[in-house]
Amino acid sequence: MPDFSTVLMIVAVGMLAWDCLEVGKNDAANLINGVFGARVMTHRAAVWLAGLAVLAGAMFSSPVIETARTGIFEPGHLQLHQAMVVYVSVYIVDTALLHAYSAYGMPVSTTASLIFELVGAAIGVSLSLGLVHWDKVGSVLNAILVSVLLTGIAGFLVQRVFRAAIHDEHTDHLRVLLHGPWIAGLMLTWLSWFMILKGMKAVPCIVTFREHFVERLGMGGFLLVAWGAMTLLVHMLVTIFQERLTQRLFGILAILGMLCLAFAFGQNDLANGASPGLSAFWLWRHADIGTAEASKMSLPIWLLAVCGAMLVAGMLTPAAQRVTRAAVNTGSQFDHIALYAPGWCRAIARRLLRFRSAGPDLAPPPQRTETGKRVHFDPLRAAVIMSVSASVIAFASSNGFPVSTTYVTFAAVVATGMGDRTMSRGDADLKIGRALWVVFSWFVGGFLALVAAGTVAWVLLRTGTAGLILALGGNLALRILVKQRADRHEQRYHPKTPQEIALEAKG
């Protein structure tokens, strides 16, 4: 009969696949919010395209995965079975937590959940606070909060400025010829800077480029030159291709932004979700050299690629479509939308709306596709959502901070909606109430993750295989209960069959 460490390794690898599916259902579903909300691409096409970018981003995720793997606590101070108990406890709690949030269409952060689960499990195993790197935990949590605030402010200001230039004429050739090039040039410049020069700064050819061009011109000079070059290029293309490019310019920018966001996600959240399982497997495989040395060894990139493939499978599930739909509806240009928010959240929202300033609507009138599906964002707003989100996440990832893709993209959707004043008309109390409910659930989720992971780790360490069976059984029972209640909730607030929802999402 295998020893307890081997049993834990087998469970960790199995739950690694499970957790990647859950991350795909929730976190990764936010990658396509802007593109799907603007109906620039079908749901399935957007998922597959974003999935390829996620796999590419995983190849450059080493600073982030080391933060999640050894930065939150020190596995080298534990025995092999203790360290593996920490990682398995994280997965037992994480799969249940992500499943519950996804079932109700609630976005939740894999990164934040992972941090609280690692802290809770480490405390549960050691029964002390000394094992946790509190300075690193604090810096990561600060990075998450700052990234949300930065995204919110940037999303609001950028959307307001770009909307003032384009108005609701994003398909008018003269308007796009006048303002489209400098807007597109600015987006392409900051995406190139954050994604390539910052997010891929360790790649040899990028290092050479920085030494020969960026450092000579200085950051400000290089960005101005790049902006001018991109603006001129886009102006030439719009002049050559006329209406064909005018109709698609901002949609193309939204798709590019989605690809960059998915690439940044592969660097960041995929590494976070895969870290516990890969770390447990690596510790077990190299147990002969000791936990301290094994935890320092680098992980093969191909393992992250496999995890990325499982994550893409999760993005194709009906639960992922619930998460995407709810986030899109929260920032929708339509006045009346199908959402759920508790009464107390809507009451707070109504009080906040008393302070709104009077002003004209800035967003285009709500539209539908030829098949009758709602277009929740116009392509300009979709491009801003994707580009701002990708830039913030890429910058954080390049500095080794595992920030939250979920928090950043949700903040971008809400902030651009406020910039367009879509959050202050129609069902405004429902939209803002939903946003408040989502933010409140993030704090609750973090607390639950910490307490639950600590409890599970304490039980596993003291009861062994019997406790592991009990914990897995509790996980399955909770999933069944949550699914039943969530399906009833879905029928009440979104009275459509899953098949109808899937067909709509594909459209």
Coordinates of C-alpha atoms in Angstrom, one line a residue:
M1 CA 0.0 0.0 0.0
P2 CA 1.5 3.4 -0.9
D3 CA 2.5 5.7 1.9
F4 CA 0.5 8.9 2.7
S5 CA 2.8 11.2 0.7
T6 CA 2.3 9.1 -2.5
V7 CA -1.5 9.2 -1.9
L8 CA -1.3 13.0 -1.5
M9 CA 0.7 13.3 -4.7
I10 CA -1.8 11.2 -6.7
V11 CA -4.7 13.3 -5.3
A12 CA -2.8 16.6 -6.0
V13 CA -2.2 15.7 -9.7
G14 CA -5.8 14.6 -10.1
M15 CA -7.1 17.8 -8.5
L16 CA -4.7 19.8 -10.6
A17 CA -6.7 18.9 -13.7
W18 CA -9.9 19.6 -11.8
D19 CA -8.7 23.0 -10.6
C20 CA -7.6 24.0 -14.0
L21 CA -11.1 23.3 -15.3
E22 CA -12.6 25.4 -12.5
V23 CA -10.2 28.3 -13.2
G24 CA -11.3 28.0 -16.9
K25 CA -14.9 28.2 -15.8
N26 CA -14.4 31.4 -13.8
D27 CA -11.2 33.4 -14.1
A28 CA -10.6 32.6 -17.8
A29 CA -14.2 33.4 -18.7
N30 CA -13.4 37.0 -18.0
L31 CA -10.9 37.1 -20.8
I32 CA -13.5 37.4 -23.5
N33 CA -15.9 39.8 -21.8
G34 CA -15.2 42.8 -24.0
V35 CA -15.1 40.9 -27.3
F36 CA -18.2 38.8 -26.6
G37 CA -20.1 41.7 -25.2
A38 CA -19.5 43.7 -28.4
R39 CA -20.3 40.6 -30.5
V40 CA -17.0 41.0 -32.3
M41 CA -16.5 37.3 -32.3
T42 CA -18.6 34.2 -31.4
H43 CA -18.1 32.8 -28.0
R44 CA -16.5 29.6 -29.1
A45 CA -14.1 31.4 -31.5
A46 CA -13.1 33.8 -28.8
V47 CA -12.4 31.0 -26.4
W48 CA -10.2 29.1 -28.8
L49 CA -8.3 32.2 -29.8
A50 CA -7.8 33.3 -26.2
G51 CA -6.8 29.8 -25.3
L52 CA -3.9 29.8 -27.7
A53 CA -2.7 33.1 -26.2
V54 CA -3.0 31.6 -22.7
L55 CA -0.7 28.8 -23.7
A56 CA 1.8 31.2 -25.1
G57 CA 1.7 33.3 -21.9
A58 CA 2.4 30.2 -19.8
M59 CA 5.9 30.0 -21.3
F60 CA 6.9 33.2 -19.6
S61 CA 5.3 32.7 -16.2
S62 CA 8.3 31.8 -14.0
P63 CA 8.4 34.9 -11.8
V64 CA 4.8 34.5 -10.9
I65 CA 4.7 30.8 -10.3
E66 CA 7.7 31.1 -8.0
T67 CA 5.8 33.7 -6.0
A68 CA 2.8 31.4 -5.7
R69 CA 4.9 28.3 -5.1
T70 CA 7.4 29.5 -2.4
G71 CA 6.7 33.2 -1.9
I72 CA 3.6 32.9 0.4
F73 CA 5.1 30.3 2.8
E74 CA 8.3 28.4 3.1
P75 CA 7.9 24.7 2.1
G76 CA 11.5 24.0 2.9
H77 CA 10.7 24.3 6.6
L78 CA 8.2 21.5 6.5
Q79 CA 8.6 17.7 6.1
L80 CA 7.5 16.2 2.7
H81 CA 4.1 15.0 3.8
Q82 CA 3.4 18.4 5.6
A83 CA 4.2 20.4 2.5
M84 CA 2.0 18.2 0.4
V85 CA -0.9 18.4 2.9
V86 CA -0.7 22.2 2.4
Y87 CA -1.0 21.9 -1.4
V88 CA -3.7 19.3 -1.4
S89 CA -5.7 21.3 1.1
V90 CA -5.5 24.3 -1.2
Y91 CA -7.0 22.3 -4.0
I92 CA -9.8 20.7 -2.0
V93 CA -11.0 24.1 -0.9
D94 CA -10.2 25.9 -4.2
T95 CA -12.2 23.5 -6.4
A96 CA -15.2 23.8 -4.2
L97 CA -15.0 27.6 -3.9
L98 CA -14.5 28.2 -7.6
H99 CA -17.3 25.8 -8.5
A100 CA -19.8 27.6 -6.2
Y101 CA -19.0 31.0 -7.6
S102 CA -19.1 29.8 -11.2
A103 CA -22.4 28.1 -10.7
Y104 CA -24.0 31.4 -9.6
G105 CA -22.2 33.4 -12.4
M106 CA -20.1 35.2 -9.8
P107 CA -16.5 36.1 -10.8
V108 CA -13.9 35.3 -8.2
S109 CA -10.1 35.6 -8.2
T110 CA -8.0 32.5 -8.4
T111 CA -5.0 34.6 -7.3
A112 CA -6.7 36.0 -4.1
S113 CA -8.2 32.6 -3.3
L114 CA -4.9 30.9 -3.7
I115 CA -3.1 33.3 -1.4
F116 CA -5.7 33.0 1.4
E117 CA -5.8 29.2 1.0
L118 CA -2.0 28.9 1.2
V119 CA -1.9 31.1 4.3
G120 CA -4.7 29.2 5.9
A121 CA -3.2 25.7 5.1
A122 CA 0.3 26.7 6.2
I123 CA -1.1 27.9 9.5
G124 CA -3.3 24.8 9.9
V125 CA -0.2 22.5 9.4
S126 CA 2.3 24.4 11.5
L127 CA -0.2 25.9 14.1
S128 CA 2.0 29.0 14.0
L129 CA 2.2 32.3 12.1
G130 CA 6.0 32.1 11.5
L131 CA 5.8 29.8 8.4
V132 CA 4.0 32.5 6.4
H133 CA 6.0 35.2 4.5
W134 CA 3.7 38.0 5.7
D135 CA 5.7 40.7 4.0
K136 CA 5.2 39.0 0.6
V137 CA 1.5 38.3 1.4
G138 CA 1.1 42.0 2.2
S139 CA 2.9 43.1 -1.0
V140 CA 0.8 40.8 -3.2
L141 CA -2.5 41.9 -1.6
N142 CA -1.4 45.5 -2.0
A143 CA -0.6 44.9 -5.6
I144 CA -4.1 43.4 -6.2
L145 CA -5.8 46.4 -4.6
V146 CA -3.6 48.9 -6.4
S147 CA -4.2 47.1 -9.7
V148 CA -8.0 47.3 -9.2
L149 CA -7.9 51.1 -8.4
L150 CA -5.5 51.7 -11.3
T151 CA -7.7 49.8 -13.7
G152 CA -10.8 51.7 -12.5
I153 CA -9.2 55.1 -12.8
A154 CA -7.5 54.4 -16.2
G155 CA -10.6 52.7 -17.6
F156 CA -12.9 55.6 -16.7
L157 CA -10.5 58.3 -18.0
V158 CA -9.5 56.5 -21.2
Q159 CA -13.1 55.7 -22.1
R160 CA -14.2 59.3 -21.4
V161 CA -11.5 60.7 -23.6
F162 CA -11.9 58.3 -26.4
R163 CA -15.7 58.6 -26.3
A164 CA -15.4 62.4 -26.5
A165 CA -13.4 62.0 -29.7
I166 CA -15.4 59.2 -31.4
H167 CA -18.9 59.8 -29.9
D168 CA -21.2 57.1 -31.1
E169 CA -19.8 57.2 -34.7
H170 CA -17.3 54.4 -34.5
T171 CA -18.2 53.3 -38.0
D172 CA -18.2 56.7 -39.6
H173 CA -15.3 56.9 -42.1
L174 CA -14.5 60.6 -41.6
R175 CA -14.7 60.4 -37.9
V176 CA -12.5 57.3 -37.7
L177 CA -10.0 58.7 -40.2
L178 CA -9.7 61.8 -38.0
H179 CA -9.5 60.2 -34.6
G180 CA -9.1 56.5 -35.2
P181 CA -5.3 56.5 -36.0
W182 CA -4.1 58.3 -32.8
I183 CA -6.5 56.3 -30.6
A184 CA -5.4 53.0 -32.3
G185 CA -1.8 54.1 -32.2
L186 CA -2.0 54.9 -28.5
M187 CA -3.6 51.5 -27.8
L188 CA -1.0 49.6 -29.9
T189 CA 1.8 51.5 -28.2
W190 CA 0.8 50.8 -24.7
L191 CA 0.0 47.1 -25.5
S192 CA 3.4 46.7 -27.1
W193 CA 5.1 48.4 -24.2
F194 CA 3.5 46.4 -21.5
M195 CA 3.1 43.1 -23.2
I196 CA 6.4 42.9 -25.1
L197 CA 8.9 45.2 -23.5
K198 CA 7.7 44.6 -19.9
G199 CA 5.9 41.2 -20.0
M200 CA 8.6 39.5 -22.1
K201 CA 11.6 41.6 -20.9
A202 CA 13.7 38.4 -20.2
V203 CA 13.6 37.2 -23.8
P204 CA 17.0 37.7 -25.4
C205 CA 15.8 39.5 -28.5
I206 CA 13.7 41.9 -26.4
V207 CA 16.8 42.5 -24.2
T208 CA 18.8 43.4 -27.2
F209 CA 16.1 45.7 -28.6
R210 CA 15.8 47.5 -25.2
E211 CA 19.6 48.1 -25.1
H212 CA 19.9 49.4 -28.7
F213 CA 16.7 51.5 -29.0
V214 CA 14.7 52.0 -25.8
E215 CA 17.7 52.9 -23.6
R216 CA 19.1 55.3 -26.2
L217 CA 15.9 57.2 -26.7
G218 CA 14.7 57.0 -23.1
M219 CA 11.3 55.6 -22.1
G220 CA 9.5 58.8 -22.9
G221 CA 11.2 59.3 -26.2
F222 CA 10.7 55.8 -27.3
L223 CA 7.0 55.8 -26.5
L224 CA 6.5 59.1 -28.4
V225 CA 8.3 57.7 -31.4
A226 CA 6.3 54.4 -31.2
W227 CA 3.0 56.3 -30.9
G228 CA 3.8 58.4 -33.9
A229 CA 4.8 55.4 -36.0
M230 CA 1.7 53.4 -35.0
T231 CA -0.5 56.4 -35.7
L232 CA 1.0 56.9 -39.2
L233 CA 0.6 53.2 -39.9
V234 CA -3.0 53.0 -38.9
H235 CA -3.8 56.2 -40.9
M236 CA -2.2 54.7 -44.0
L237 CA -4.2 51.5 -43.6
V238 CA -7.5 53.3 -43.1
T239 CA -6.8 55.5 -46.1
I240 CA -6.0 52.4 -48.3
F241 CA -8.8 50.1 -47.1
Q242 CA -11.5 52.8 -46.6
E243 CA -14.8 51.5 -45.3
R244 CA -13.6 47.9 -44.9
L245 CA -11.2 48.9 -42.2
T246 CA -13.3 51.7 -40.8
Q247 CA -16.1 49.2 -39.9
R248 CA -13.6 46.8 -38.2
L249 CA -10.9 49.0 -36.7
F250 CA -12.0 49.0 -33.1
G251 CA -13.2 45.4 -33.3
I252 CA -9.7 44.4 -34.4
L253 CA -8.2 46.4 -31.5
A254 CA -10.6 44.6 -29.1
I255 CA -9.4 41.2 -30.4
L256 CA -5.7 42.3 -30.1
G257 CA -6.5 43.4 -26.6
M258 CA -8.1 40.1 -25.8
L259 CA -5.0 38.2 -27.1
C260 CA -2.7 40.4 -24.9
L261 CA -5.0 39.9 -21.9
A262 CA -5.0 36.1 -22.4
F263 CA -1.2 36.1 -22.8
A264 CA -1.0 38.0 -19.5
F265 CA -3.4 35.6 -17.9
G266 CA -1.2 32.7 -19.0
Q267 CA 1.7 34.4 -17.2
N268 CA -0.3 35.1 -14.1
D269 CA -3.4 33.2 -13.1
L270 CA -2.6 30.0 -14.9
A271 CA 0.6 29.8 -13.0
N272 CA -1.2 30.4 -9.8
G273 CA -3.8 27.7 -10.4
A274 CA -1.2 25.2 -11.5
S275 CA 1.3 25.9 -8.8
P276 CA 0.0 23.8 -5.9
G277 CA -0.4 20.6 -7.9
L278 CA 2.9 21.0 -9.8
S279 CA 4.7 21.8 -6.6
A280 CA 3.3 18.7 -4.8
F281 CA 4.3 16.5 -7.7
W282 CA 7.8 18.0 -7.9
L283 CA 8.4 17.7 -4.2
W284 CA 7.3 14.0 -4.3
R285 CA 9.4 13.2 -7.3
H286 CA 12.6 14.8 -5.8
A287 CA 12.0 13.8 -2.2
D288 CA 15.4 12.3 -2.0
I289 CA 17.1 15.7 -2.0
G290 CA 14.9 17.2 0.7
T291 CA 11.9 19.5 0.7
A292 CA 14.1 22.7 0.9
E293 CA 16.1 21.8 -2.3
A294 CA 13.2 20.3 -4.3
S295 CA 11.1 23.5 -3.8
K296 CA 13.9 25.5 -5.4
M297 CA 14.0 23.4 -8.6
S298 CA 12.5 24.9 -11.8
L299 CA 9.3 23.4 -13.2
P300 CA 9.1 22.2 -16.8
I301 CA 7.2 24.6 -19.1
W302 CA 5.4 21.7 -20.8
L303 CA 3.6 21.0 -17.6
L304 CA 2.1 24.5 -17.7
A305 CA 1.1 23.9 -21.3
V306 CA -0.9 20.8 -20.3
C307 CA -2.6 22.8 -17.6
G308 CA -3.4 25.5 -20.1
A309 CA -5.2 23.0 -22.4
M310 CA -7.4 21.8 -19.5
L311 CA -8.1 25.5 -18.6
V312 CA -9.4 26.1 -22.2
A313 CA -11.7 23.1 -21.8
G314 CA -13.2 24.8 -18.7
M315 CA -13.8 28.0 -20.7
L316 CA -16.2 26.1 -23.0
T317 CA -18.5 24.9 -20.2
P318 CA -22.0 26.4 -19.5
A319 CA -20.8 27.6 -16.1
A320 CA -18.2 29.8 -17.8
Q321 CA -20.9 31.2 -20.0
R322 CA -22.9 32.2 -16.9
V323 CA -19.9 34.1 -15.5
T324 CA -19.3 35.9 -18.8
R325 CA -23.0 36.7 -19.3
A326 CA -23.3 38.2 -15.8
A327 CA -20.2 40.4 -16.1
V328 CA -21.3 41.6 -19.5
N329 CA -24.8 42.4 -18.2
T330 CA -23.4 44.4 -15.3
G331 CA -21.8 46.9 -17.7
S332 CA -24.4 46.6 -20.5
Q333 CA -25.5 49.6 -22.5
F334 CA -29.0 48.3 -22.3
D335 CA -31.2 49.9 -19.7
H336 CA -32.9 46.7 -18.6
I337 CA -30.9 43.5 -18.0
A338 CA -31.3 40.2 -16.2
L339 CA -29.1 40.2 -13.1
Y340 CA -29.3 39.3 -9.4
A341 CA -28.3 41.6 -6.6
P342 CA -29.5 41.4 -2.9
G343 CA -31.9 44.0 -1.7
W344 CA -29.4 45.6 0.6
C345 CA -26.9 46.1 -2.3
R346 CA -29.6 47.7 -4.4
A347 CA -30.6 50.0 -1.5
I348 CA -27.0 51.2 -1.2
A349 CA -26.8 51.7 -4.9
R350 CA -30.0 53.8 -4.9
R351 CA -28.4 56.0 -2.2
L352 CA -25.2 56.4 -4.3
L353 CA -27.2 57.3 -7.4
R354 CA -28.5 60.3 -5.6
F355 CA -25.1 61.9 -6.1
R356 CA -24.9 61.2 -9.8
S357 CA -24.4 64.3 -12.0
A358 CA -26.9 65.1 -14.8
G359 CA -25.5 64.6 -18.2
P360 CA -26.3 63.2 -21.7
D361 CA -25.7 59.5 -22.5
L362 CA -22.3 59.1 -24.1
A363 CA -22.6 55.5 -25.3
P364 CA -24.3 54.6 -28.6
P365 CA -27.9 53.6 -28.5
P366 CA -28.4 49.9 -27.6
Q367 CA -28.3 47.7 -30.7
R368 CA -29.0 44.1 -31.6
T369 CA -27.4 41.8 -34.1
E370 CA -29.3 40.5 -37.2
T371 CA -30.3 37.5 -35.3
G372 CA -31.7 39.5 -32.4
K373 CA -28.9 39.1 -29.9
R374 CA -28.0 42.1 -27.7
V375 CA -24.8 44.1 -28.4
H376 CA -23.9 45.1 -24.9
F377 CA -20.7 47.2 -25.8
D378 CA -19.7 49.0 -28.9
P379 CA -16.3 48.0 -30.3
L380 CA -14.6 51.1 -29.0
R381 CA -15.5 50.3 -25.4
A382 CA -14.6 46.6 -25.9
A383 CA -11.1 47.7 -27.1
V384 CA -10.6 49.9 -24.0
I385 CA -11.7 47.1 -21.6
M386 CA -9.3 44.6 -23.2
S387 CA -6.4 47.0 -23.6
V388 CA -6.4 48.6 -20.2
S389 CA -6.9 45.2 -18.5
A390 CA -4.0 43.6 -20.4
S391 CA -1.6 46.4 -19.7
V392 CA -2.2 46.4 -16.0
I393 CA -1.9 42.6 -15.7
A394 CA 1.2 42.4 -17.9
F395 CA 3.0 45.1 -15.9
A396 CA 2.2 43.3 -12.7
S397 CA 3.3 39.9 -14.0
S398 CA 6.6 41.3 -15.3
N399 CA 7.4 42.4 -11.7
G400 CA 6.5 39.0 -10.2
F401 CA 3.2 40.1 -8.6
P402 CA 0.3 37.6 -9.2
V403 CA -2.5 40.1 -9.5
S404 CA -6.1 39.1 -10.2
T405 CA -7.3 39.0 -13.8
T406 CA -10.9 38.7 -12.5
Y407 CA -10.7 41.9 -10.4
V408 CA -9.0 43.8 -13.1
T409 CA -11.3 42.9 -16.0
F410 CA -14.4 43.4 -13.8
A411 CA -13.1 46.8 -12.7
A412 CA -12.5 47.7 -16.4
V413 CA -16.1 46.8 -17.4
V414 CA -17.6 48.8 -14.6
A415 CA -15.2 51.8 -15.0
T416 CA -15.8 52.1 -18.7
G417 CA -19.5 51.8 -18.1
M418 CA -19.3 54.7 -15.7
G419 CA -17.3 56.6 -18.3
D420 CA -20.1 56.1 -20.8
R421 CA -22.7 56.8 -18.1
T422 CA -24.4 53.4 -18.8
M423 CA -24.2 52.6 -15.0
S424 CA -26.6 55.5 -14.2
R425 CA -29.6 54.8 -16.4
G426 CA -32.3 52.2 -16.6
D427 CA -31.7 49.4 -14.1
A428 CA -28.9 51.5 -12.6
D429 CA -29.5 50.3 -9.0
L430 CA -29.4 46.7 -10.2
K431 CA -26.1 47.2 -12.1
I432 CA -24.4 49.0 -9.3
G433 CA -25.9 46.7 -6.7
R434 CA -24.5 43.7 -8.6
A435 CA -21.1 45.3 -8.7
L436 CA -21.3 45.9 -4.9
W437 CA -22.4 42.3 -4.4
V438 CA -19.5 41.0 -6.4
V439 CA -17.0 43.1 -4.5
F440 CA -18.5 42.0 -1.2
S441 CA -18.3 38.4 -2.2
W442 CA -14.6 38.8 -2.9
F443 CA -14.0 39.6 0.8
V444 CA -16.2 36.8 1.9
G445 CA -14.5 34.4 -0.4
G446 CA -11.1 35.3 0.9
F447 CA -12.2 34.7 4.5
L448 CA -13.8 31.4 3.7
A449 CA -10.8 30.3 1.7
L450 CA -8.4 31.0 4.6
V451 CA -10.6 29.3 7.3
A452 CA -11.6 26.3 5.2
A453 CA -8.0 25.6 4.0
G454 CA -6.6 25.8 7.5
T455 CA -9.3 23.5 8.8
V456 CA -8.8 20.9 6.0
A457 CA -5.0 21.0 6.5
W458 CA -5.3 20.5 10.2
V459 CA -7.7 17.5 9.7
L460 CA -5.5 15.9 7.0
L461 CA -2.3 16.1 9.0
R462 CA -3.9 14.4 12.0
T463 CA -6.2 11.8 10.4
G464 CA -4.2 10.8 7.3
T465 CA -6.0 8.9 4.5
A466 CA -9.3 8.7 6.4
G467 CA -9.3 12.5 6.7
L468 CA -8.5 12.8 3.0
I469 CA -11.4 10.6 2.0
L470 CA -13.7 12.6 4.3
A471 CA -12.5 15.9 2.8
L472 CA -12.9 14.7 -0.8
G473 CA -16.4 13.4 0.0
G474 CA -17.3 16.8 1.6
N475 CA -16.1 18.5 -1.6
L476 CA -18.3 16.3 -3.8
A477 CA -21.3 16.7 -1.6
L478 CA -20.9 20.5 -1.5
R479 CA -20.6 20.6 -5.3
I480 CA -23.8 18.6 -5.7
L481 CA -25.7 20.8 -3.3
V482 CA -24.4 24.0 -4.9
K483 CA -25.3 22.8 -8.4
Q484 CA -28.9 22.1 -7.4
R485 CA -29.4 25.4 -5.7
A486 CA -27.6 27.3 -8.5
D487 CA -29.7 25.7 -11.2
R488 CA -32.9 26.8 -9.4
H489 CA -31.4 30.3 -9.1
E490 CA -30.6 30.2 -12.8
Q491 CA -34.2 29.3 -13.8
R492 CA -35.6 32.0 -11.6
Y493 CA -33.4 34.9 -12.7
H494 CA -32.5 33.7 -16.2
P495 CA -35.5 31.6 -17.3
K496 CA -33.8 29.8 -20.2
T497 CA -32.6 26.3 -20.7
P498 CA -28.8 25.6 -20.7
Q499 CA -29.1 24.7 -24.4
E500 CA -30.6 28.1 -25.2
I501 CA -27.9 29.9 -23.2
A502 CA -25.2 27.9 -25.0
L503 CA -26.7 28.7 -28.4
E504 CA -26.9 32.4 -27.5
A505 CA -23.3 32.4 -26.3
K506 CA -22.1 30.9 -29.6
G507 CA -23.8 33.7 -31.5

